[in-house]
Short mmCIF file of C-alpha atoms in Angstrom, two decimals:
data_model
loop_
_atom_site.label_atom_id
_atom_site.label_comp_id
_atom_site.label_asym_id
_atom_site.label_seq_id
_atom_site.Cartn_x
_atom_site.Cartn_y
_atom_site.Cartn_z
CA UNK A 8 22.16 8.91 20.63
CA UNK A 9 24.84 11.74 20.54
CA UNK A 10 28.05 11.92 19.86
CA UNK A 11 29.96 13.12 22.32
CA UNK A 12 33.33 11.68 25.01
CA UNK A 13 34.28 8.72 23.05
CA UNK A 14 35.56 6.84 26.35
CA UNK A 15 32.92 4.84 28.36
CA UNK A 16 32.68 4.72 32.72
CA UNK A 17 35.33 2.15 32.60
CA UNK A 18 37.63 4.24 30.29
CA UNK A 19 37.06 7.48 32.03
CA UNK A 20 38.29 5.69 34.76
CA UNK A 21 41.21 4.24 33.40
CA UNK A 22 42.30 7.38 31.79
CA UNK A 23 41.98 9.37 35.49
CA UNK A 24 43.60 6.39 37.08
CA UNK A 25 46.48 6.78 34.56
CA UNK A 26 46.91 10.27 34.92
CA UNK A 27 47.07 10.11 38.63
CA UNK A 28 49.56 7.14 38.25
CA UNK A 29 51.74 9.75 36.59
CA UNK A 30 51.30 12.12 38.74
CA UNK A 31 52.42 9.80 42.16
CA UNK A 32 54.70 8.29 39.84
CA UNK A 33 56.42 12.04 39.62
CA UNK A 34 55.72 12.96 43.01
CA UNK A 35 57.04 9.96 45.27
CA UNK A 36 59.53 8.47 42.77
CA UNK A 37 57.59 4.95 42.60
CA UNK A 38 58.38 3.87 38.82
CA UNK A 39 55.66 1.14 38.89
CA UNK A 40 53.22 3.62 39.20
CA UNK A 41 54.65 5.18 36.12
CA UNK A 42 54.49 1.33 34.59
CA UNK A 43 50.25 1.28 35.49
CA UNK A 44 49.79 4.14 33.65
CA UNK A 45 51.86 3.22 30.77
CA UNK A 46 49.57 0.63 30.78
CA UNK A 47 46.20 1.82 30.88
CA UNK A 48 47.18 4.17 28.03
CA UNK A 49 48.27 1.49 26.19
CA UNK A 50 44.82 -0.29 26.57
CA UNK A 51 42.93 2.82 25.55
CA UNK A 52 45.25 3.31 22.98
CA UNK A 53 44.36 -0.95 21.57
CA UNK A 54 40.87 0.16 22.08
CA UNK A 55 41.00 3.66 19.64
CA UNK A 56 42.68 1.02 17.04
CA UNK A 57 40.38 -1.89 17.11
CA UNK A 58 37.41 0.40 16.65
CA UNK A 59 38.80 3.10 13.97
CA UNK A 60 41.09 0.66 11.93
CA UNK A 61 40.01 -3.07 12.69
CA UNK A 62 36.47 -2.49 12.45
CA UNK A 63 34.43 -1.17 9.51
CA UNK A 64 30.57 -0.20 9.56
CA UNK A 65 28.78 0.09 6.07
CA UNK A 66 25.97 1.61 4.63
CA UNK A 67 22.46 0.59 6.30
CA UNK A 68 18.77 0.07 4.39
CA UNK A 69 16.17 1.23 5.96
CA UNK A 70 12.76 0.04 4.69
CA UNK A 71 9.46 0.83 5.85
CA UNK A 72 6.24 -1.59 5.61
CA UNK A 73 3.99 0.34 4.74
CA UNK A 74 5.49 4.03 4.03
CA UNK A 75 2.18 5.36 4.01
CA UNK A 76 0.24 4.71 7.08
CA UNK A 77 -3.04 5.98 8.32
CA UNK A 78 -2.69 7.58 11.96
CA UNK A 79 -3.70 5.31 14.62
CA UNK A 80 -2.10 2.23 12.17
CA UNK A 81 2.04 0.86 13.08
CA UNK A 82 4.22 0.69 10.05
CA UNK A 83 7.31 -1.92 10.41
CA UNK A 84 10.50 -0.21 10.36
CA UNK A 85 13.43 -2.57 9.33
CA UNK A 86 17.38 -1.58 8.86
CA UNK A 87 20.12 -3.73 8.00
CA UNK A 88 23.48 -2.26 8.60
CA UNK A 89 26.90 -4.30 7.14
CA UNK A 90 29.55 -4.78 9.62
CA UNK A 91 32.86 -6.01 9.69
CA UNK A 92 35.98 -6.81 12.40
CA UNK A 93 39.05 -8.37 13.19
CA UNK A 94 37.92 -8.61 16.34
CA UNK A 95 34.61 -9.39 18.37
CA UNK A 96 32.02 -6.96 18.20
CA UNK A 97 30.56 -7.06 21.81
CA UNK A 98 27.40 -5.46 22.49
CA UNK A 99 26.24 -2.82 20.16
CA UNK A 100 23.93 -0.47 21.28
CA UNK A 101 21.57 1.12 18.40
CA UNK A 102 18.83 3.78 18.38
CA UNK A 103 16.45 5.32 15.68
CA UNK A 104 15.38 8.61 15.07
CA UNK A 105 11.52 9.07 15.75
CA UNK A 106 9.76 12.46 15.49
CA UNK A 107 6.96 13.04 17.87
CA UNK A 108 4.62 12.18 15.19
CA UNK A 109 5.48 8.55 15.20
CA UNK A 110 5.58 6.49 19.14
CA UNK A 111 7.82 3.39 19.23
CA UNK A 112 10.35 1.99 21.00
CA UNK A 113 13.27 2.82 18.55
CA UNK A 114 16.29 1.56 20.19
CA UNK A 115 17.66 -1.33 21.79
CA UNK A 116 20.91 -3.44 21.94
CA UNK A 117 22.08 -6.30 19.74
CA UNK A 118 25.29 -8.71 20.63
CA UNK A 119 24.63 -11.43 18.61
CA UNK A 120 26.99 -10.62 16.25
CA UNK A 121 29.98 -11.53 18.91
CA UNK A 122 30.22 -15.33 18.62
CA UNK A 123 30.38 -14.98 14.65
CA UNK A 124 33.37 -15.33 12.32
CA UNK A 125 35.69 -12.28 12.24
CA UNK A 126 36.90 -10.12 9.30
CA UNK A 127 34.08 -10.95 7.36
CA UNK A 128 31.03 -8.95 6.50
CA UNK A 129 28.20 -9.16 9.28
CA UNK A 130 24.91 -8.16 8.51
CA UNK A 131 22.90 -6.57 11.73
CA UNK A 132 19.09 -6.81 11.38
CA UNK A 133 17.19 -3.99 13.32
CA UNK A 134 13.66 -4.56 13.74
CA UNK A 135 10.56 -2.73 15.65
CA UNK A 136 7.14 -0.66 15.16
CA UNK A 137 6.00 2.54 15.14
CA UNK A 138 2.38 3.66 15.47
CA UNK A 139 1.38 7.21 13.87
CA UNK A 140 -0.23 9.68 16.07
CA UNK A 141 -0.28 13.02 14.14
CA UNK A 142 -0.82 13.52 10.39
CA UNK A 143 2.12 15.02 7.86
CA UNK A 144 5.16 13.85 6.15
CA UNK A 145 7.78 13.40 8.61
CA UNK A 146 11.46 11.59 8.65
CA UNK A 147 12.85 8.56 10.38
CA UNK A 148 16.21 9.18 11.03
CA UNK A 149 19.33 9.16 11.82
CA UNK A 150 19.78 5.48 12.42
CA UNK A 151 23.23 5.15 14.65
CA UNK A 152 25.04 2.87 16.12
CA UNK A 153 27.17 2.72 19.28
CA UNK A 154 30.39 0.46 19.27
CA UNK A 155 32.32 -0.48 22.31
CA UNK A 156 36.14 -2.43 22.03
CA UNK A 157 36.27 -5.82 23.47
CA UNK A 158 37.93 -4.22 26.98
CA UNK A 159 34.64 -1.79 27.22
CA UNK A 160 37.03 1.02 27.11
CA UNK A 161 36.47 3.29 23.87
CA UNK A 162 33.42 3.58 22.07
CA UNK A 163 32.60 4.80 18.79
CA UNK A 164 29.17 6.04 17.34
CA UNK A 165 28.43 5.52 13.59
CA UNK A 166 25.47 6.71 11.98
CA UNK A 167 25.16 4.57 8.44
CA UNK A 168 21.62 5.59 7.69
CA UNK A 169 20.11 8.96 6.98
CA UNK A 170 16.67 9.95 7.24
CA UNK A 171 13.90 7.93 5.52
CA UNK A 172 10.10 9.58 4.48
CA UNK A 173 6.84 8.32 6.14
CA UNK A 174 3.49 9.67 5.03
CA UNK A 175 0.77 9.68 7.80
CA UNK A 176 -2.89 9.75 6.26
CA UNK A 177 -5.80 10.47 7.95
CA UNK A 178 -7.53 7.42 9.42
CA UNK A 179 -10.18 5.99 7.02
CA UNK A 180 -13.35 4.70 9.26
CA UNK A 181 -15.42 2.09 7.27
CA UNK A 182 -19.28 3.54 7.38
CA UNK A 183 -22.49 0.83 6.33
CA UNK A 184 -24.00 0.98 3.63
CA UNK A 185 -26.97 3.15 3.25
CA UNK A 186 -29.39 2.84 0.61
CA UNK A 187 -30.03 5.72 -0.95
CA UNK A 188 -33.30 6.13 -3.33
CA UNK A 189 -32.88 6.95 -6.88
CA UNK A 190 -34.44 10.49 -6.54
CA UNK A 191 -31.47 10.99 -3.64
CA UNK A 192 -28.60 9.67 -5.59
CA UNK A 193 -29.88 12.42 -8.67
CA UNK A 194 -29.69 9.47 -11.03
CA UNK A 195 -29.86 5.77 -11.61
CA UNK A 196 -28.50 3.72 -9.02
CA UNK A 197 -26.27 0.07 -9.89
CA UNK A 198 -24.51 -1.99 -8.15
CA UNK A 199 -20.81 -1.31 -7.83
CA UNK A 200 -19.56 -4.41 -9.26
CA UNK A 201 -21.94 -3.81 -12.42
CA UNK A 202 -20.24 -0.04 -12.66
CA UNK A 203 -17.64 -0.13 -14.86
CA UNK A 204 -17.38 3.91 -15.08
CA UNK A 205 -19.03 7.02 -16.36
CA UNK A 206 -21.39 6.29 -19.05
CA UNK A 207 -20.69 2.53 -18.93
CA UNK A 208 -22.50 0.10 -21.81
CA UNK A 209 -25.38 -2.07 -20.71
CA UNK A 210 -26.29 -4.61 -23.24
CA UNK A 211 -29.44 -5.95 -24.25
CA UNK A 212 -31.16 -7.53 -26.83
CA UNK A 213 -33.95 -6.72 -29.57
CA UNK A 214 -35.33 -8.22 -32.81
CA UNK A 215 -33.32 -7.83 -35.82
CA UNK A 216 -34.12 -4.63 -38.04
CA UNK A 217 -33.29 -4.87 -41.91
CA UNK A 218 -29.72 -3.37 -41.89
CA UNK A 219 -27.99 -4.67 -38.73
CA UNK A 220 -24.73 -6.20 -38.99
CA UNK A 221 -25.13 -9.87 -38.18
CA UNK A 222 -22.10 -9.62 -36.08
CA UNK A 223 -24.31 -8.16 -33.72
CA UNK A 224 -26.85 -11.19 -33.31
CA UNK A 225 -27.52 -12.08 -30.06
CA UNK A 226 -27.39 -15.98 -30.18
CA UNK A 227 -28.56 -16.93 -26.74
CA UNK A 228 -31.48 -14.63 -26.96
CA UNK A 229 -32.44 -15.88 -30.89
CA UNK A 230 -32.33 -19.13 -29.49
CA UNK A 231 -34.93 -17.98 -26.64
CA UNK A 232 -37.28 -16.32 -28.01
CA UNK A 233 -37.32 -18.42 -31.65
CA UNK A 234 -36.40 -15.15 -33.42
CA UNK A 235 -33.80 -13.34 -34.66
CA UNK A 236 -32.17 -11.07 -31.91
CA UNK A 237 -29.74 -8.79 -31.89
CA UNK A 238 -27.91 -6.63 -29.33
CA UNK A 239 -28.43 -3.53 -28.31
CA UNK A 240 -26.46 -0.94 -26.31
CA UNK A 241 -27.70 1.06 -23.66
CA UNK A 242 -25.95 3.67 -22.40
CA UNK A 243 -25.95 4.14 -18.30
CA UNK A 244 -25.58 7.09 -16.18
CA UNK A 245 -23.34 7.13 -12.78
CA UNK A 246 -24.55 8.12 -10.38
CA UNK A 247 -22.65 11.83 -8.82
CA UNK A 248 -21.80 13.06 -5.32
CA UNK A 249 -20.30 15.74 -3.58
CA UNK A 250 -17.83 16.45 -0.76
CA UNK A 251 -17.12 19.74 0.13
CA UNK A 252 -14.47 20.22 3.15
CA UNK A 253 -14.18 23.38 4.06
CA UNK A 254 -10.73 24.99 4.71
CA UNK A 255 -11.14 28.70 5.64
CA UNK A 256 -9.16 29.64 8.42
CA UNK A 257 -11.66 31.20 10.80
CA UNK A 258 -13.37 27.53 11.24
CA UNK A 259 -10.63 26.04 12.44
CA UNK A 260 -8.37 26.46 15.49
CA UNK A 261 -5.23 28.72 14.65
CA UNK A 262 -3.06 25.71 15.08
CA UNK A 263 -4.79 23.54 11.78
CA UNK A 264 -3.10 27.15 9.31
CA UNK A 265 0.23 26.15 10.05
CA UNK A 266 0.72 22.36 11.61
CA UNK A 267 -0.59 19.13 10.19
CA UNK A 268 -2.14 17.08 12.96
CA UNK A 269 -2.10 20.02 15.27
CA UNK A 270 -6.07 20.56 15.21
CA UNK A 271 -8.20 17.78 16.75
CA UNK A 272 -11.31 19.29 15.11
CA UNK A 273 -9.76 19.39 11.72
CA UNK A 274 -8.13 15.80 12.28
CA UNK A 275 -11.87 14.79 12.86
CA UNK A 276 -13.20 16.47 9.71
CA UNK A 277 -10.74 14.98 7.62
CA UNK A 278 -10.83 11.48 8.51
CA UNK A 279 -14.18 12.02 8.17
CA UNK A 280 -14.25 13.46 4.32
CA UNK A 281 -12.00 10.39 3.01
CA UNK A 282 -14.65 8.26 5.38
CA UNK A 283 -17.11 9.12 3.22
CA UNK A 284 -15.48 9.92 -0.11
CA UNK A 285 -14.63 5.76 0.13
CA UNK A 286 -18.36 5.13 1.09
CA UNK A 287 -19.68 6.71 -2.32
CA UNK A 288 -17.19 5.38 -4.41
CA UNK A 289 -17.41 2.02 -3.05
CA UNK A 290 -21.43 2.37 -3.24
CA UNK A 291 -20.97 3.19 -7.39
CA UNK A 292 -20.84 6.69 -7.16
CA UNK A 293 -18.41 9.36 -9.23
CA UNK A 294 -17.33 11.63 -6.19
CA UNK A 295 -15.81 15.07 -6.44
CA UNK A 296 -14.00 16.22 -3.46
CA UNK A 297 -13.59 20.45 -3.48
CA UNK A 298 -12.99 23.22 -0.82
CA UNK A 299 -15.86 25.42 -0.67
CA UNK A 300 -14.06 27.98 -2.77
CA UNK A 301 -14.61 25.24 -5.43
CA UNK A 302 -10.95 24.33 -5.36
CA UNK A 303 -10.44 20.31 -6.23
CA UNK A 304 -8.88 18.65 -3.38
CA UNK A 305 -8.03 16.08 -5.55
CA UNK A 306 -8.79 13.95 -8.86
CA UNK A 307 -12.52 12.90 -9.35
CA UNK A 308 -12.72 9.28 -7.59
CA UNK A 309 -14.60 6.84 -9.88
CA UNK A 310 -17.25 4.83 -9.01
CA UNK A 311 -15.37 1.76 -9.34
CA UNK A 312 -12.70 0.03 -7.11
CA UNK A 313 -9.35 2.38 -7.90
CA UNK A 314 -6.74 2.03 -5.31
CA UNK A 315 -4.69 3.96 -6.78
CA UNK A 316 -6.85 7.32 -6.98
CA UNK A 317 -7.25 6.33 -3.39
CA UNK A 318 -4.15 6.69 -2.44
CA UNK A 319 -3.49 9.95 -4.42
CA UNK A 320 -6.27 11.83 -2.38
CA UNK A 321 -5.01 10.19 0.88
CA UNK A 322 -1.42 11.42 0.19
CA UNK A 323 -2.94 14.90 -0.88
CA UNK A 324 -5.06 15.33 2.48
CA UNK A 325 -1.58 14.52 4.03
CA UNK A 326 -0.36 17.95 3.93
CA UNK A 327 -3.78 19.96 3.77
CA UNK A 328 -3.67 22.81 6.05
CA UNK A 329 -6.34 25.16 6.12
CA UNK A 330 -6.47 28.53 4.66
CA UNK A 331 -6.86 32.35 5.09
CA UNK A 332 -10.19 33.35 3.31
CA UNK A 333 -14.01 32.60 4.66
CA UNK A 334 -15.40 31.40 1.92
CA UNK A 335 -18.49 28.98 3.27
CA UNK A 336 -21.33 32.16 3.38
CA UNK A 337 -21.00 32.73 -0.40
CA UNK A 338 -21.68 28.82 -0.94
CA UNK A 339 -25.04 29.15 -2.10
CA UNK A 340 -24.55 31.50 -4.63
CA UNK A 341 -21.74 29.26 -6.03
CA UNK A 342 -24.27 26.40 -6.35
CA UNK A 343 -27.51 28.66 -7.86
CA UNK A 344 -29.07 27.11 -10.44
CA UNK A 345 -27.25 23.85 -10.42
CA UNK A 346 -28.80 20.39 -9.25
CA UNK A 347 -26.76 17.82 -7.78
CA UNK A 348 -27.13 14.34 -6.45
CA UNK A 349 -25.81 13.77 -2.84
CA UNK A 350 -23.87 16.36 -1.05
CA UNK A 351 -22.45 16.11 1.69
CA UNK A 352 -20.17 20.00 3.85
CA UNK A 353 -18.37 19.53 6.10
CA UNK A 354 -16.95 22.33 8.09
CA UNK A 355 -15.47 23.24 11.62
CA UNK A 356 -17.16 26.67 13.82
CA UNK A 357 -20.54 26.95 12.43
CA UNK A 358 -22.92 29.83 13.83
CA UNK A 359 -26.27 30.46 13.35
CA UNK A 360 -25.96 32.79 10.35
CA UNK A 361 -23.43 30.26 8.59
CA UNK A 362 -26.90 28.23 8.64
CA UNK A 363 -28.91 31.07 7.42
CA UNK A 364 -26.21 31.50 4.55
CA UNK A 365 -26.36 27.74 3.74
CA UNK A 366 -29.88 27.05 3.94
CA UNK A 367 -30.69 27.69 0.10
CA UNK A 368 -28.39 25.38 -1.08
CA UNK A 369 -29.78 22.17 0.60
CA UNK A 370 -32.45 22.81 -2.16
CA UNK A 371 -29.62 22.01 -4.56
CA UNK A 372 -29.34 18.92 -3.64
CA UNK A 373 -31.31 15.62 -3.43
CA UNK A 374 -29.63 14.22 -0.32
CA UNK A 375 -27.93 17.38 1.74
CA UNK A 376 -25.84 16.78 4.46
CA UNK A 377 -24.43 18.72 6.93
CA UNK A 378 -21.12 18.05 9.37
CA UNK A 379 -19.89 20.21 11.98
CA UNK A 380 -17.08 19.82 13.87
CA UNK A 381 -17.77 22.29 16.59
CA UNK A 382 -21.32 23.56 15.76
CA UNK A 383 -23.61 25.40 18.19
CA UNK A 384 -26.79 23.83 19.21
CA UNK A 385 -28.99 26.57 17.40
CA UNK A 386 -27.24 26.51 14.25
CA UNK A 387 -27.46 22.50 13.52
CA UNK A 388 -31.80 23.55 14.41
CA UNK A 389 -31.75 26.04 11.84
CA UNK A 390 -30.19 24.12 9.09
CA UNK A 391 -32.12 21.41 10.09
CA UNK A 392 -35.36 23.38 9.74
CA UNK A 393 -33.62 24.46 5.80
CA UNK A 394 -33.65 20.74 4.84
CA UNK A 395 -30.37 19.96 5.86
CA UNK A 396 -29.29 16.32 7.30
CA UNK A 397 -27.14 17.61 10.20
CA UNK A 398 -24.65 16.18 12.79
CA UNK A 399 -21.67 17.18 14.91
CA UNK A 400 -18.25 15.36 13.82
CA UNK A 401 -16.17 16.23 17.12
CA UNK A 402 -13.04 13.82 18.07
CA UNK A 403 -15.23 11.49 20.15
CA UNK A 404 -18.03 11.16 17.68
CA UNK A 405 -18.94 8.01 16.53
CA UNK A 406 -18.89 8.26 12.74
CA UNK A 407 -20.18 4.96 11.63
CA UNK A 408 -23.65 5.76 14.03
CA UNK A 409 -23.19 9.43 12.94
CA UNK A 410 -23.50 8.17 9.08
CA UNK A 411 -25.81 6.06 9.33
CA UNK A 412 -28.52 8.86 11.42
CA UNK A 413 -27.84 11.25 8.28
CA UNK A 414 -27.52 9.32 5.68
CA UNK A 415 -30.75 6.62 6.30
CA UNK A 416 -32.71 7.64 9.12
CA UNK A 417 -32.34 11.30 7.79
CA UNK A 418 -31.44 14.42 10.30
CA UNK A 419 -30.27 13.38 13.66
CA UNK A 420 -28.38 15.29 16.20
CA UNK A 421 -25.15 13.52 17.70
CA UNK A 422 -22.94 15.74 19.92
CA UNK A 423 -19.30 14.89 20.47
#
């Protein structure tokens, strides 16, 4: 809603019917012509008044519900704006500032506020959704508001809120559960609600040695066993994995260097990473998320529920764009010598000598897994034939069946 002539269709037409009064008035000598147009100025005139001195529109509070919002997910925009007048408001037309990230229906009218009391404050209550369709950090804004004077002559257009921040995440996909061996996970394996972090205490109990404290007897298991027990702690290993997104440039449509949400292939890999970055952690596992330059894309997640450090990587892979350099064919020699638990790339283009490049480091790892967003057919059969667990990620891919082929049944082929 712009600002722009300040009289409506009915004012426009009282000013040109007033000017031609004037006019004839001049012309033929009829004086109550000249009385009209006296007239209709003096109604446009009231109008400019009631709407710049009787009537007073205050700061508005825009609040979003939530502010951060996975794409594909509605957030519920509210505003209140303060109003007052001397006189009744009439309809009052209102519209919202949406970028093309964000689809809603961001404007509307609202005359309830006519039949209330005048001269005292007013609060107007603006309500609707808006569903995310692109990834970034945009701006709602400018909220305004049209006013019109109680003949529908003038109007005035307000704007009493600025612009407010939304985050869109990518979309989080809940994958099954997989069970994973011990030998796969590259450690001991516990339940998530028994995982209380790295190198969490288990506690059990053994017979008393001369020297213990005997603050450390273990009553319940004395009274078992009919001799003295006391506890013992045992330390416990969490289990590690790996995702590795890769950012280079050259795997990636031009679009995905400079625009968030531009690149439906890198939209698809990164819902996909924080897919299954939340599948590991919620499984028990610690799970480092790097570019394949060995960059952190964020903090380590623990293998414990921690919304927080959720929320942190999903406002970090908000604003990921990729970057310049190649880096994926010097992976392997990044990751000699070093043994890791599950590990899961995940890239865009992949030819047939990325595959050559990669296939020593699926030795590396006790559960490899390999995700292409726009692989060739040859490639995937290559680093298949290396060890890898392989699948295409492409927009239309199913990524709960997709997870569950490479991560249980072992390598599959899906094809967006």
């Amino acid at each position: 809603m712009r600002r722009g002539w300040p009289l409506s269709l009915r004012g426009t037409g009282a000013l040109v019917l007033a000017i031609v009064s004037f006019i004839l008035a001049g012309e033929l000598g009829i004086i109550e012509l000249m009385y009209i147009g006296c007239l209709l100025v003096a109604l446009l005139a009231a109008g400019f008044v009631v709407l710049h001195v009787g009537r007073r529109v205050g700061q508005a509070e825009r609040t979003l519900r939530p502010d951060v919002v996975p794409v594909g997910s509605s957030t519920q925009v509210h505003a209140r704006v303060t109003m007052r007048s001397f006189s009744p408001l009439g309809t009052i037309q209102w519209s919202d500032g949406l970028p093309d990230a964000l689809e809603g229906d961001a404007r509307g009218d609202a005359s309830g506020l006519a039949t209330r009391a005048a001269g005292v404050d007013q609060p107007l209550d603006i309500a609707y959704s808006a569903r995310a369709v692109r990834r970034g950090v945009w701006s709602i804004g400018p909220l305004t508001l049209r006013t019109i004077d109680p003949f529908g002559l003038v109007r005035r257009t307000h704007a009493p809120a600025g612009d407010t921040r939304i985050v869109a995440v990518p979309a989080t996909i809940p994958l099954p559960h997989v069970a994973i061996s011990a030998g796969e996970a590259g450690g001991a394996l516990h339940a998530s609600s028994d995982q209380l972090g790295q190198g969490a205490d288990n506690l059990i109990a053994r017979p008393y040695a001369p020297g213990d404290s005997m603050r450390r007897i273990h009553w319940r298991a004395t009274a078992h066993r009919d001799t003295l027990m006391v506890r013992q702690e045992e330390q416990e290993s969490t289990p590690a994995a790996t995702v590795l997104l890769d950012l280079g440039a050259p795997r990636w449509d031009p679009s995905a260097r400079h625009d968030t949400g531009a690149d439906p292939a890198f939209e698809a890999a990164l819902s996909t990473c924080v897919s299954i970055v939340l599948r590991f952690a919620r499984d028990g596992y610690q799970v480092d998320v790097l570019d394949t330059d060995g960059t952190p894309l964020c903090e380590p997640l623990p293998g414990i529920d921690a919304p927080e450090d959720v929320e942190q990587m999903l406002l970090r892979f908000a604003s990921l764009v990729s970057r310049r350099d190649d880096t994926l064919p010097g992976l392997a020699q990044r990751y000699a010598g070093a043994q890791a638990g599950p590990l899961v790339l995940i890239t865009g283009i992949l030819r047939l000598q990325d595959a050559d490049a990669l296939a020593p480091l699926a030795h590396h790892s006790s559960l490899p897994i390999l995700l292409a967003a726009s692989p060739s057919a040859d490639a995937l059969e290559r680093a298949t034939q290396a060890g890898w667990r392989t699948a295409a990620i492409g927009p239309d891919a199913d990524l709960p069946d997709v997870w569950s082929d490479v991560a249980d049944r072992g390598a599959h082929h899906v094809f967006a």
